[in-house]
JSON list of C-alpha atoms and ligand atoms in Angstrom, two decimals:
[
{"chain": "J", "resi": 1, "resn": "MET", "atom": "CA", "xyz": [110.48, -88.15, -28.60]},
{"chain": "J", "resi": 2, "resn": "LYS", "atom": "CA", "xyz": [108.65, -88.89, -25.35]},
{"chain": "J", "resi": 3, "resn": "GLU", "atom": "CA", "xyz": [107.91, -86.09, -22.90]},
{"chain": "J", "resi": 4, "resn": "LEU", "atom": "CA", "xyz": [110.35, -87.44, -20.31]},
{"chain": "J", "resi": 5, "resn": "ASP", "atom": "CA", "xyz": [113.17, -87.96, -22.83]},
{"chain": "J", "resi": 6, "resn": "ARG", "atom": "CA", "xyz": [112.62, -84.45, -24.05]},
{"chain": "J", "resi": 7, "resn": "LYS", "atom": "CA", "xyz": [112.94, -83.02, -20.57]},
{"chain": "J", "resi": 8, "resn": "THR", "atom": "CA", "xyz": [116.08, -85.08, -19.90]},
{"chain": "J", "resi": 9, "resn": "HIS", "atom": "CA", "xyz": [117.62, -83.95, -23.18]},
{"chain": "J", "resi": 10, "resn": "TRP", "atom": "CA", "xyz": [117.03, -80.29, -22.41]},
{"chain": "J", "resi": 11, "resn": "GLU", "atom": "CA", "xyz": [118.05, -80.40, -18.77]},
{"chain": "J", "resi": 12, "resn": "ASN", "atom": "CA", "xyz": [121.34, -81.94, -19.98]},
{"chain": "J", "resi": 13, "resn": "ALA", "atom": "CA", "xyz": [121.73, -79.39, -22.75]},
{"chain": "J", "resi": 14, "resn": "TRP", "atom": "CA", "xyz": [121.31, -76.58, -20.24]},
{"chain": "J", "resi": 15, "resn": "SER", "atom": "CA", "xyz": [123.79, -78.09, -17.78]},
{"chain": "J", "resi": 16, "resn": "LEU", "atom": "CA", "xyz": [126.79, -78.43, -20.06]},
{"chain": "J", "resi": 17, "resn": "ARG", "atom": "CA", "xyz": [127.84, -75.07, -21.44]},
{"chain": "J", "resi": 18, "resn": "PRO", "atom": "CA", "xyz": [127.34, -71.34, -20.81]},
{"chain": "J", "resi": 19, "resn": "SER", "atom": "CA", "xyz": [124.29, -69.85, -22.55]},
{"chain": "J", "resi": 20, "resn": "GLU", "atom": "CA", "xyz": [126.49, -67.61, -24.71]},
{"chain": "J", "resi": 21, "resn": "SER", "atom": "CA", "xyz": [128.16, -70.64, -26.31]},
{"chain": "J", "resi": 22, "resn": "LEU", "atom": "CA", "xyz": [124.99, -72.55, -27.24]},
{"chain": "J", "resi": 23, "resn": "SER", "atom": "CA", "xyz": [124.30, -72.63, -30.98]},
{"chain": "J", "resi": 24, "resn": "TRP", "atom": "CA", "xyz": [120.96, -70.76, -30.75]},
{"chain": "J", "resi": 25, "resn": "TYR", "atom": "CA", "xyz": [122.32, -67.92, -28.60]},
{"chain": "J", "resi": 26, "resn": "GLN", "atom": "CA", "xyz": [121.57, -64.36, -29.74]},
{"chain": "J", "resi": 27, "resn": "SER", "atom": "CA", "xyz": [122.74, -61.25, -27.89]},
{"chain": "J", "resi": 28, "resn": "VAL", "atom": "CA", "xyz": [119.98, -59.21, -29.57]},
{"chain": "J", "resi": 29, "resn": "PRO", "atom": "CA", "xyz": [116.88, -61.06, -30.85]},
{"chain": "J", "resi": 30, "resn": "GLU", "atom": "CA", "xyz": [116.35, -58.43, -33.55]},
{"chain": "J", "resi": 31, "resn": "ARG", "atom": "CA", "xyz": [114.04, -60.39, -35.81]},
{"chain": "J", "resi": 32, "resn": "SER", "atom": "CA", "xyz": [111.77, -61.44, -32.93]},
{"chain": "J", "resi": 33, "resn": "LEU", "atom": "CA", "xyz": [111.55, -57.89, -31.62]},
{"chain": "J", "resi": 34, "resn": "ALA", "atom": "CA", "xyz": [110.75, -56.57, -35.11]},
{"chain": "J", "resi": 35, "resn": "MET", "atom": "CA", "xyz": [108.00, -59.13, -35.65]},
{"chain": "J", "resi": 36, "resn": "ILE", "atom": "CA", "xyz": [106.46, -58.45, -32.24]},
{"chain": "J", "resi": 37, "resn": "ARG", "atom": "CA", "xyz": [106.39, -54.76, -33.19]},
{"chain": "J", "resi": 38, "resn": "GLN", "atom": "CA", "xyz": [104.75, -55.74, -36.49]},
{"chain": "J", "resi": 39, "resn": "ALA", "atom": "CA", "xyz": [101.99, -57.48, -34.51]},
{"chain": "J", "resi": 40, "resn": "GLY", "atom": "CA", "xyz": [100.92, -53.97, -33.48]},
{"chain": "J", "resi": 41, "resn": "ILE", "atom": "CA", "xyz": [100.42, -54.64, -29.78]},
{"chain": "J", "resi": 42, "resn": "ARG", "atom": "CA", "xyz": [100.41, -52.20, -26.84]},
{"chain": "J", "resi": 43, "resn": "PRO", "atom": "CA", "xyz": [102.76, -52.31, -23.81]},
{"chain": "J", "resi": 44, "resn": "GLY", "atom": "CA", "xyz": [100.09, -53.82, -21.52]},
{"chain": "J", "resi": 45, "resn": "ASP", "atom": "CA", "xyz": [99.31, -56.70, -23.88]},
{"chain": "J", "resi": 46, "resn": "ALA", "atom": "CA", "xyz": [100.29, -60.18, -22.75]},
{"chain": "J", "resi": 47, "resn": "ILE", "atom": "CA", "xyz": [103.20, -61.93, -24.47]},
{"chain": "J", "resi": 48, "resn": "ILE", "atom": "CA", "xyz": [104.35, -65.51, -23.91]},
{"chain": "J", "resi": 49, "resn": "ASP", "atom": "CA", "xyz": [107.75, -66.80, -25.05]},
{"chain": "J", "resi": 50, "resn": "VAL", "atom": "CA", "xyz": [107.51, -70.59, -25.28]},
{"chain": "J", "resi": 51, "resn": "GLY", "atom": "CA", "xyz": [110.73, -72.57, -25.11]},
{"chain": "J", "resi": 52, "resn": "ALA", "atom": "CA", "xyz": [112.41, -69.33, -24.14]},
{"chain": "J", "resi": 53, "resn": "GLY", "atom": "CA", "xyz": [115.46, -70.99, -22.61]},
{"chain": "J", "resi": 54, "resn": "ASP", "atom": "CA", "xyz": [117.83, -68.28, -21.42]},
{"chain": "J", "resi": 55, "resn": "SER", "atom": "CA", "xyz": [116.84, -65.90, -24.24]},
{"chain": "J", "resi": 56, "resn": "VAL", "atom": "CA", "xyz": [117.17, -62.18, -23.57]},
{"chain": "J", "resi": 57, "resn": "LEU", "atom": "CA", "xyz": [113.92, -61.50, -25.49]},
{"chain": "J", "resi": 58, "resn": "ALA", "atom": "CA", "xyz": [111.76, -61.08, -22.38]},
{"chain": "J", "resi": 59, "resn": "GLU", "atom": "CA", "xyz": [114.39, -58.86, -20.76]},
{"chain": "J", "resi": 60, "resn": "GLN", "atom": "CA", "xyz": [114.50, -56.64, -23.83]},
{"chain": "J", "resi": 61, "resn": "LEU", "atom": "CA", "xyz": [110.70, -56.48, -23.99]},
{"chain": "J", "resi": 62, "resn": "LEU", "atom": "CA", "xyz": [110.69, -55.38, -20.33]},
{"chain": "J", "resi": 63, "resn": "VAL", "atom": "CA", "xyz": [113.14, -52.61, -21.21]},
{"chain": "J", "resi": 64, "resn": "GLN", "atom": "CA", "xyz": [110.81, -51.55, -24.04]},
{"chain": "J", "resi": 65, "resn": "GLY", "atom": "CA", "xyz": [107.96, -51.16, -21.55]},
{"chain": "J", "resi": 66, "resn": "PHE", "atom": "CA", "xyz": [106.04, -54.42, -22.01]},
{"chain": "J", "resi": 67, "resn": "ASN", "atom": "CA", "xyz": [104.89, -55.48, -18.58]},
{"chain": "J", "resi": 68, "resn": "ASP", "atom": "CA", "xyz": [102.81, -58.65, -19.00]},
{"chain": "J", "resi": 69, "resn": "LEU", "atom": "CA", "xyz": [105.43, -61.22, -19.95]},
{"chain": "J", "resi": 70, "resn": "THR", "atom": "CA", "xyz": [105.41, -64.99, -19.48]},
{"chain": "J", "resi": 71, "resn": "VAL", "atom": "CA", "xyz": [108.37, -67.26, -20.06]},
{"chain": "J", "resi": 72, "resn": "LEU", "atom": "CA", "xyz": [107.80, -71.01, -20.51]},
{"chain": "J", "resi": 73, "resn": "ASP", "atom": "CA", "xyz": [110.34, -73.80, -20.90]},
{"chain": "J", "resi": 74, "resn": "VAL", "atom": "CA", "xyz": [110.52, -77.53, -20.34]},
{"chain": "J", "resi": 75, "resn": "SER", "atom": "CA", "xyz": [113.90, -77.09, -18.65]},
{"chain": "J", "resi": 76, "resn": "ARG", "atom": "CA", "xyz": [114.08, -75.89, -15.05]},
{"chain": "J", "resi": 77, "resn": "ARG", "atom": "CA", "xyz": [117.80, -75.26, -15.52]},
{"chain": "J", "resi": 78, "resn": "ALA", "atom": "CA", "xyz": [117.17, -72.93, -18.44]},
{"chain": "J", "resi": 79, "resn": "LEU", "atom": "CA", "xyz": [114.59, -70.98, -16.46]},
{"chain": "J", "resi": 80, "resn": "ASP", "atom": "CA", "xyz": [116.92, -70.82, -13.45]},
{"chain": "J", "resi": 81, "resn": "ARG", "atom": "CA", "xyz": [119.65, -69.34, -15.64]},
{"chain": "J", "resi": 82, "resn": "ALA", "atom": "CA", "xyz": [117.29, -66.71, -17.00]},
{"chain": "J", "resi": 83, "resn": "ARG", "atom": "CA", "xyz": [116.02, -65.85, -13.53]},
{"chain": "J", "resi": 84, "resn": "ARG", "atom": "CA", "xyz": [119.55, -65.51, -12.16]},
{"chain": "J", "resi": 85, "resn": "ARG", "atom": "CA", "xyz": [120.49, -63.25, -15.08]},
{"chain": "J", "resi": 86, "resn": "LEU", "atom": "CA", "xyz": [117.50, -61.00, -14.47]},
{"chain": "J", "resi": 87, "resn": "GLY", "atom": "CA", "xyz": [118.00, -60.80, -10.70]},
{"chain": "J", "resi": 88, "resn": "GLN", "atom": "CA", "xyz": [115.31, -58.70, -9.01]},
{"chain": "J", "resi": 89, "resn": "ARG", "atom": "CA", "xyz": [113.60, -58.02, -12.37]},
{"chain": "J", "resi": 90, "resn": "ALA", "atom": "CA", "xyz": [112.73, -61.74, -12.62]},
{"chain": "J", "resi": 91, "resn": "GLU", "atom": "CA", "xyz": [109.86, -60.97, -10.27]},
{"chain": "J", "resi": 92, "resn": "ASP", "atom": "CA", "xyz": [108.25, -58.86, -13.00]},
{"chain": "J", "resi": 93, "resn": "LEU", "atom": "CA", "xyz": [107.80, -61.93, -15.22]},
{"chain": "J", "resi": 94, "resn": "CYS", "atom": "CA", "xyz": [105.65, -65.05, -14.95]},
{"chain": "J", "resi": 95, "resn": "TRP", "atom": "CA", "xyz": [107.72, -68.28, -15.17]},
{"chain": "J", "resi": 96, "resn": "ILE", "atom": "CA", "xyz": [106.27, -71.62, -16.21]},
{"chain": "J", "resi": 97, "resn": "GLU", "atom": "CA", "xyz": [108.11, -74.94, -16.33]},
{"chain": "J", "resi": 98, "resn": "ALA", "atom": "CA", "xyz": [106.19, -77.11, -18.79]},
{"chain": "J", "resi": 99, "resn": "ASP", "atom": "CA", "xyz": [106.39, -79.07, -21.99]},
{"chain": "J", "resi": 100, "resn": "VAL", "atom": "CA", "xyz": [104.52, -76.83, -24.40]},
{"chain": "J", "resi": 101, "resn": "THR", "atom": "CA", "xyz": [102.66, -79.82, -25.86]},
{"chain": "J", "resi": 102, "resn": "GLN", "atom": "CA", "xyz": [101.22, -80.55, -22.39]},
{"chain": "J", "resi": 103, "resn": "PHE", "atom": "CA", "xyz": [100.70, -76.96, -21.26]},
{"chain": "J", "resi": 104, "resn": "GLY", "atom": "CA", "xyz": [97.22, -76.02, -20.03]},
{"chain": "J", "resi": 105, "resn": "PRO", "atom": "CA", "xyz": [97.01, -72.24, -20.35]},
{"chain": "J", "resi": 106, "resn": "THR", "atom": "CA", "xyz": [94.80, -70.53, -17.77]},
{"chain": "J", "resi": 107, "resn": "ARG", "atom": "CA", "xyz": [94.70, -67.23, -19.62]},
{"chain": "J", "resi": 108, "resn": "ARG", "atom": "CA", "xyz": [95.17, -65.80, -23.09]},
{"chain": "J", "resi": 109, "resn": "TYR", "atom": "CA", "xyz": [98.05, -63.95, -24.71]},
{"chain": "J", "resi": 110, "resn": "ALA", "atom": "CA", "xyz": [98.09, -61.31, -27.43]},
{"chain": "J", "resi": 111, "resn": "VAL", "atom": "CA", "xyz": [101.38, -62.66, -28.77]},
{"chain": "J", "resi": 112, "resn": "TRP", "atom": "CA", "xyz": [102.76, -66.20, -28.71]},
{"chain": "J", "resi": 113, "resn": "HIS", "atom": "CA", "xyz": [106.49, -66.30, -29.55]},
{"chain": "J", "resi": 114, "resn": "ASP", "atom": "CA", "xyz": [108.45, -69.46, -30.27]},
{"chain": "J", "resi": 115, "resn": "ARG", "atom": "CA", "xyz": [111.97, -69.45, -31.66]},
{"chain": "J", "resi": 116, "resn": "ALA", "atom": "CA", "xyz": [113.31, -72.91, -32.44]},
{"chain": "J", "resi": 117, "resn": "VAL", "atom": "CA", "xyz": [110.85, -75.03, -30.44]},
{"chain": "J", "resi": 118, "resn": "PHE", "atom": "CA", "xyz": [108.03, -76.08, -32.79]},
{"chain": "J", "resi": 119, "resn": "HIS", "atom": "CA", "xyz": [110.63, -77.37, -35.25]},
{"chain": "J", "resi": 120, "resn": "PHE", "atom": "CA", "xyz": [111.63, -80.10, -32.74]},
{"chain": "J", "resi": 121, "resn": "LEU", "atom": "CA", "xyz": [108.14, -81.63, -32.98]},
{"chain": "J", "resi": 122, "resn": "VAL", "atom": "CA", "xyz": [108.77, -84.35, -35.53]},
{"chain": "J", "resi": 123, "resn": "SER", "atom": "CA", "xyz": [105.62, -86.34, -34.78]},
{"chain": "J", "resi": 124, "resn": "ALA", "atom": "CA", "xyz": [102.23, -85.31, -36.12]},
{"chain": "J", "resi": 125, "resn": "ALA", "atom": "CA", "xyz": [100.67, -86.08, -32.73]},
{"chain": "J", "resi": 126, "resn": "ASP", "atom": "CA", "xyz": [102.99, -83.63, -30.93]},
{"chain": "J", "resi": 127, "resn": "ARG", "atom": "CA", "xyz": [102.39, -80.96, -33.55]},
{"chain": "J", "resi": 128, "resn": "SER", "atom": "CA", "xyz": [98.66, -81.29, -33.24]},
{"chain": "J", "resi": 129, "resn": "ARG", "atom": "CA", "xyz": [98.91, -81.05, -29.42]},
{"chain": "J", "resi": 130, "resn": "TYR", "atom": "CA", "xyz": [101.01, -77.88, -29.86]},
{"chain": "J", "resi": 131, "resn": "VAL", "atom": "CA", "xyz": [98.44, -76.33, -32.19]},
{"chain": "J", "resi": 132, "resn": "ALA", "atom": "CA", "xyz": [95.63, -77.17, -29.74]},
{"chain": "J", "resi": 133, "resn": "VAL", "atom": "CA", "xyz": [97.55, -75.43, -26.94]},
{"chain": "J", "resi": 134, "resn": "LEU", "atom": "CA", "xyz": [98.25, -72.45, -29.18]},
{"chain": "J", "resi": 135, "resn": "ASP", "atom": "CA", "xyz": [94.53, -72.22, -29.94]},
{"chain": "J", "resi": 136, "resn": "ARG", "atom": "CA", "xyz": [93.66, -72.15, -26.24]},
{"chain": "J", "resi": 137, "resn": "ALA", "atom": "CA", "xyz": [96.43, -69.69, -25.37]},
{"chain": "J", "resi": 138, "resn": "LEU", "atom": "CA", "xyz": [96.08, -67.08, -28.09]},
{"chain": "J", "resi": 139, "resn": "ALA", "atom": "CA", "xyz": [93.59, -64.26, -27.50]},
{"chain": "J", "resi": 140, "resn": "PRO", "atom": "CA", "xyz": [91.02, -63.43, -30.17]},
{"chain": "J", "resi": 141, "resn": "GLY", "atom": "CA", "xyz": [92.86, -61.27, -32.68]},
{"chain": "J", "resi": 142, "resn": "GLY", "atom": "CA", "xyz": [96.20, -62.43, -31.28]},
{"chain": "J", "resi": 143, "resn": "GLN", "atom": "CA", "xyz": [99.23, -63.34, -33.35]},
{"chain": "J", "resi": 144, "resn": "ALA", "atom": "CA", "xyz": [101.78, -66.11, -33.13]},
{"chain": "J", "resi": 145, "resn": "ILE", "atom": "CA", "xyz": [105.40, -65.76, -34.16]},
{"chain": "J", "resi": 146, "resn": "ILE", "atom": "CA", "xyz": [107.10, -69.07, -34.85]},
{"chain": "J", "resi": 147, "resn": "ALA", "atom": "CA", "xyz": [110.71, -69.27, -35.97]},
{"chain": "J", "resi": 148, "resn": "SER", "atom": "CA", "xyz": [112.15, -72.50, -37.31]},
{"chain": "J", "resi": 149, "resn": "PHE", "atom": "CA", "xyz": [115.07, -73.56, -39.42]},
{"chain": "J", "resi": 150, "resn": "ALA", "atom": "CA", "xyz": [114.29, -72.58, -43.00]},
{"chain": "J", "resi": 151, "resn": "LEU", "atom": "CA", "xyz": [113.85, -75.04, -45.86]},
{"chain": "J", "resi": 152, "resn": "ASP", "atom": "CA", "xyz": [117.54, -74.57, -46.68]},
{"chain": "J", "resi": 153, "resn": "GLY", "atom": "CA", "xyz": [118.59, -74.57, -43.01]},
{"chain": "J", "resi": 154, "resn": "PRO", "atom": "CA", "xyz": [120.22, -77.33, -40.93]},
{"chain": "J", "resi": 155, "resn": "GLU", "atom": "CA", "xyz": [118.51, -80.68, -40.49]},
{"chain": "J", "resi": 156, "resn": "ARG", "atom": "CA", "xyz": [119.36, -80.99, -36.81]},
{"chain": "J", "resi": 157, "resn": "CYS", "atom": "CA", "xyz": [119.40, -78.67, -33.81]},
{"chain": "J", "resi": 158, "resn": "SER", "atom": "CA", "xyz": [120.93, -79.46, -30.41]},
{"chain": "J", "resi": 159, "resn": "GLY", "atom": "CA", "xyz": [121.73, -82.92, -31.83]},
{"chain": "J", "resi": 160, "resn": "LEU", "atom": "CA", "xyz": [118.04, -83.66, -32.49]},
{"chain": "J", "resi": 161, "resn": "PRO", "atom": "CA", "xyz": [116.25, -84.08, -35.83]},
{"chain": "J", "resi": 162, "resn": "ILE", "atom": "CA", "xyz": [113.98, -81.16, -36.68]},
{"chain": "J", "resi": 163, "resn": "VAL", "atom": "CA", "xyz": [111.42, -80.22, -39.33]},
{"chain": "J", "resi": 164, "resn": "ARG", "atom": "CA", "xyz": [112.33, -77.29, -41.58]},
{"chain": "J", "resi": 165, "resn": "TYR", "atom": "CA", "xyz": [109.55, -74.98, -42.72]},
{"chain": "J", "resi": 166, "resn": "GLY", "atom": "CA", "xyz": [108.61, -72.52, -45.42]},
{"chain": "J", "resi": 167, "resn": "ALA", "atom": "CA", "xyz": [105.36, -70.52, -45.36]},
{"chain": "J", "resi": 168, "resn": "ASP", "atom": "CA", "xyz": [103.48, -73.10, -47.44]},
{"chain": "J", "resi": 169, "resn": "SER", "atom": "CA", "xyz": [104.54, -76.11, -45.42]},
{"chain": "J", "resi": 170, "resn": "LEU", "atom": "CA", "xyz": [103.85, -74.36, -42.12]},
{"chain": "J", "resi": 171, "resn": "ASP", "atom": "CA", "xyz": [100.41, -73.29, -43.39]},
{"chain": "J", "resi": 172, "resn": "ALA", "atom": "CA", "xyz": [99.67, -76.88, -44.33]},
{"chain": "J", "resi": 173, "resn": "THR", "atom": "CA", "xyz": [100.96, -78.19, -41.00]},
{"chain": "J", "resi": 174, "resn": "LEU", "atom": "CA", "xyz": [98.97, -75.76, -38.87]},
{"chain": "J", "resi": 175, "resn": "GLY", "atom": "CA", "xyz": [95.73, -76.47, -40.75]},
{"chain": "J", "resi": 176, "resn": "ALA", "atom": "CA", "xyz": [92.91, -74.37, -42.14]},
{"chain": "J", "resi": 177, "resn": "ALA", "atom": "CA", "xyz": [92.28, -72.48, -38.89]},
{"chain": "J", "resi": 178, "resn": "TRP", "atom": "CA", "xyz": [95.64, -70.65, -39.23]},
{"chain": "J", "resi": 179, "resn": "ARG", "atom": "CA", "xyz": [97.29, -68.50, -41.84]},
{"chain": "J", "resi": 180, "resn": "VAL", "atom": "CA", "xyz": [100.88, -67.33, -42.23]},
{"chain": "J", "resi": 181, "resn": "ILE", "atom": "CA", "xyz": [100.74, -63.60, -42.97]},
{"chain": "J", "resi": 182, "resn": "GLU", "atom": "CA", "xyz": [104.46, -62.84, -42.99]},
{"chain": "J", "resi": 183, "resn": "GLU", "atom": "CA", "xyz": [107.69, -64.75, -43.47]},
{"chain": "J", "resi": 184, "resn": "CYS", "atom": "CA", "xyz": [111.12, -63.25, -42.82]},
{"chain": "J", "resi": 185, "resn": "ARG", "atom": "CA", "xyz": [114.44, -64.97, -43.14]},
{"chain": "J", "resi": 186, "resn": "GLU", "atom": "CA", "xyz": [117.44, -64.61, -40.88]},
{"chain": "J", "resi": 187, "resn": "VAL", "atom": "CA", "xyz": [120.93, -65.93, -41.22]},
{"chain": "J", "resi": 188, "resn": "HIS", "atom": "CA", "xyz": [121.86, -66.72, -37.65]},
{"chain": "J", "resi": 189, "resn": "GLU", "atom": "CA", "xyz": [125.54, -66.83, -36.87]},
{"chain": "J", "resi": 190, "resn": "THR", "atom": "CA", "xyz": [126.17, -69.33, -34.10]},
{"chain": "J", "resi": 191, "resn": "PRO", "atom": "CA", "xyz": [128.73, -68.52, -31.39]},
{"chain": "J", "resi": 192, "resn": "GLY", "atom": "CA", "xyz": [130.95, -71.13, -33.13]},
{"chain": "J", "resi": 193, "resn": "GLY", "atom": "CA", "xyz": [130.81, -69.10, -36.37]},
{"chain": "J", "resi": 194, "resn": "ALA", "atom": "CA", "xyz": [128.47, -71.36, -38.41]},
{"chain": "J", "resi": 195, "resn": "GLU", "atom": "CA", "xyz": [125.56, -69.92, -40.40]},
{"chain": "J", "resi": 196, "resn": "GLN", "atom": "CA", "xyz": [122.02, -71.23, -39.88]},
{"chain": "J", "resi": 197, "resn": "ASN", "atom": "CA", "xyz": [119.12, -70.15, -42.08]},
{"chain": "J", "resi": 198, "resn": "PHE", "atom": "CA", "xyz": [116.01, -69.42, -40.06]},
{"chain": "J", "resi": 199, "resn": "SER", "atom": "CA", "xyz": [112.50, -68.48, -41.19]},
{"chain": "J", "resi": 200, "resn": "TYR", "atom": "CA", "xyz": [110.27, -66.42, -38.92]},
{"chain": "J", "resi": 201, "resn": "PHE", "atom": "CA", "xyz": [106.53, -66.62, -39.49]},
{"chain": "J", "resi": 202, "resn": "ARG", "atom": "CA", "xyz": [103.75, -64.35, -38.26]},
{"chain": "J", "resi": 203, "resn": "ILE", "atom": "CA", "xyz": [100.52, -66.30, -37.96]},
{"chain": "J", "resi": 204, "resn": "VAL", "atom": "CA", "xyz": [96.87, -65.42, -37.35]},
{"chain": "J", "resi": 205, "resn": "ARG", "atom": "CA", "xyz": [93.65, -67.38, -37.01]},
{"chain": "J", "resi": 206, "resn": "THR", "atom": "CA", "xyz": [91.42, -67.60, -40.02]},
{"chain": "J", "resi": 207, "resn": "THR", "atom": "CA", "xyz": [88.43, -68.23, -37.75]},
{"chain": "J", "resi": 208, "resn": "ALA", "atom": "CA", "xyz": [87.08, -65.35, -35.66]},
{"chain": "J", "resi": 209, "resn": "GLU", "atom": "CA", "xyz": [86.89, -66.85, -32.17]},
{"chain": "J", "resi": 210, "resn": "PRO", "atom": "CA", "xyz": [88.80, -69.65, -30.47]},
{"chain": "J", "resi": 211, "resn": "VAL", "atom": "CA", "xyz": [86.79, -72.39, -28.85]},
{"chain": "J", "resi": 212, "resn": "ASP", "atom": "CA", "xyz": [86.86, -71.70, -25.09]},
{"chain": "J", "resi": 213, "resn": "SER", "atom": "CA", "xyz": [88.27, -74.93, -23.73]},
{"chain": "J", "resi": 214, "resn": "HIS", "atom": "CA", "xyz": [90.61, -73.99, -20.91]},
{"chain": "J", "resi": 215, "resn": "GLN", "atom": "CA", "xyz": [92.00, -76.99, -19.06]},
{"chain": "J", "resi": 216, "resn": "GLN", "atom": "CA", "xyz": [93.33, -77.45, -15.59]},
{"chain": "J", "resi": 217, "resn": "PRO", "atom": "CA", "xyz": [96.82, -75.95, -15.45]},
{"chain": "J", "resi": 218, "resn": "HIS", "atom": "CA", "xyz": [99.55, -78.42, -16.40]},
{"chain": "J", "resi": 219, "resn": "GLY", "atom": "CA", "xyz": [102.92, -76.89, -15.76]},
{"chain": "J", "resi": 220, "resn": "VAL", "atom": "CA", "xyz": [104.67, -75.53, -12.72]},
{"chain": "J", "resi": 221, "resn": "ASN", "atom": "CA", "xyz": [104.42, -71.82, -12.00]},
{"chain": "J", "resi": 222, "resn": "LEU", "atom": "CA", "xyz": [107.76, -70.88, -10.47]},
{"chain": "K", "resi": 1, "resn": "LIG", "atom": "C1", "xyz": [116.96, -74.20, -29.49]},
{"chain": "K", "resi": 1, "resn": "LIG", "atom": "S1", "xyz": [116.52, -73.65, -27.90]},
{"chain": "K", "resi": 1, "resn": "LIG", "atom": "C2", "xyz": [115.88, -72.03, -28.25]},
{"chain": "K", "resi": 1, "resn": "LIG", "atom": "C3", "xyz": [115.79, -71.15, -27.01]},
{"chain": "K", "resi": 1, "resn": "LIG", "atom": "C4", "xyz": [115.21, -69.78, -27.24]},
{"chain": "K", "resi": 1, "resn": "LIG", "atom": "N1", "xyz": [113.89, -69.82, -27.84]},
{"chain": "K", "resi": 1, "resn": "LIG", "atom": "C5", "xyz": [116.13, -68.93, -28.06]},
{"chain": "K", "resi": 1, "resn": "LIG", "atom": "O1", "xyz": [115.77, -68.57, -29.19]},
{"chain": "K", "resi": 1, "resn": "LIG", "atom": "O2", "xyz": [117.22, -68.60, -27.56]},
{"chain": "K", "resi": 1, "resn": "LIG", "atom": "C6", "xyz": [115.03, -74.57, -27.58]},
{"chain": "K", "resi": 1, "resn": "LIG", "atom": "C7", "xyz": [114.45, -74.30, -26.21]},
{"chain": "K", "resi": 1, "resn": "LIG", "atom": "O3", "xyz": [113.17, -74.88, -26.13]},
{"chain": "K", "resi": 1, "resn": "LIG", "atom": "C8", "xyz": [113.05, -75.66, -24.96]},
{"chain": "K", "resi": 1, "resn": "LIG", "atom": "N2", "xyz": [112.13, -76.75, -25.35]},
{"chain": "K", "resi": 1, "resn": "LIG", "atom": "C9", "xyz": [112.34, -77.75, -26.22]},
{"chain": "K", "resi": 1, "resn": "LIG", "atom": "N3", "xyz": [111.26, -78.49, -26.38]},
{"chain": "K", "resi": 1, "resn": "LIG", "atom": "C10", "xyz": [110.31, -77.94, -25.59]},
{"chain": "K", "resi": 1, "resn": "LIG", "atom": "C11", "xyz": [108.97, -78.26, -25.31]},
{"chain": "K", "resi": 1, "resn": "LIG", "atom": "N4", "xyz": [108.37, -79.30, -25.90]},
{"chain": "K", "resi": 1, "resn": "LIG", "atom": "N5", "xyz": [108.28, -77.48, -24.44]},
{"chain": "K", "resi": 1, "resn": "LIG", "atom": "C12", "xyz": [108.88, -76.42, -23.85]},
{"chain": "K", "resi": 1, "resn": "LIG", "atom": "N6", "xyz": [110.15, -76.08, -24.07]},
{"chain": "K", "resi": 1, "resn": "LIG", "atom": "C13", "xyz": [110.86, -76.82, -24.93]},
{"chain": "K", "resi": 1, "resn": "LIG", "atom": "C14", "xyz": [114.45, -76.08, -24.60]},
{"chain": "K", "resi": 1, "resn": "LIG", "atom": "O4", "xyz": [114.62, -76.34, -23.23]},
{"chain": "K", "resi": 1, "resn": "LIG", "atom": "C15", "xyz": [115.23, -74.87, -25.05]},
{"chain": "K", "resi": 1, "resn": "LIG", "atom": "O5", "xyz": [115.32, -73.91, -24.03]}
]
């Protein structure tokens, strides 16, 4: 899917229905919060939620005392919804409108969180761009948490084809520089009552230091 088509798809998706009725909606992102805790970070450490949509994850992390939070999404409408929901507290977060595969991070994060975004990258070229961005964005010693539909999960999400992952296939996809150190499953109940099997992966670098190759920012800071 081309960058522009992707943006159009997601702006449409975020214009049609209330957040609480979208299939991926969670009132409490329990598994994400648990895995972020597992990453062993401190409240001042930087966390980025890529493809955050209108997720309440950042809001709940704020409540837990994390104060260096960035929310990124390709859809301006999704970010606007999240900002409206947070009201005044939106000012405590950094907001970036960007396609993650084109994002040029200007700083590093201790935790990279992605629930149901990487799995939309069905082309090897997009996946390799994503991994290059992840490499630039993640601090030395940082951890990534990527959640996708599990191997026995649905084959489509938001009407789009996706790639389902298990620990072995994600390891192979990310390449030798990355290692999955934890996999947890979740049966997500959609607002419509369907069950979707998710796998959450905690990932670290196998190499000690990332190559320092920061680019010019590509993405709109809101
Ligand atoms: C299935 S929703 C998941 C939203 C959120 N992570 C959650 O768990 O509630 C996918 C989200 O990723 C965003 N998205 C999809 N492809 C993206 C991309 N290439 N770059 C940035 N955001 C993307 C969409 O706009 C949407 O908000």
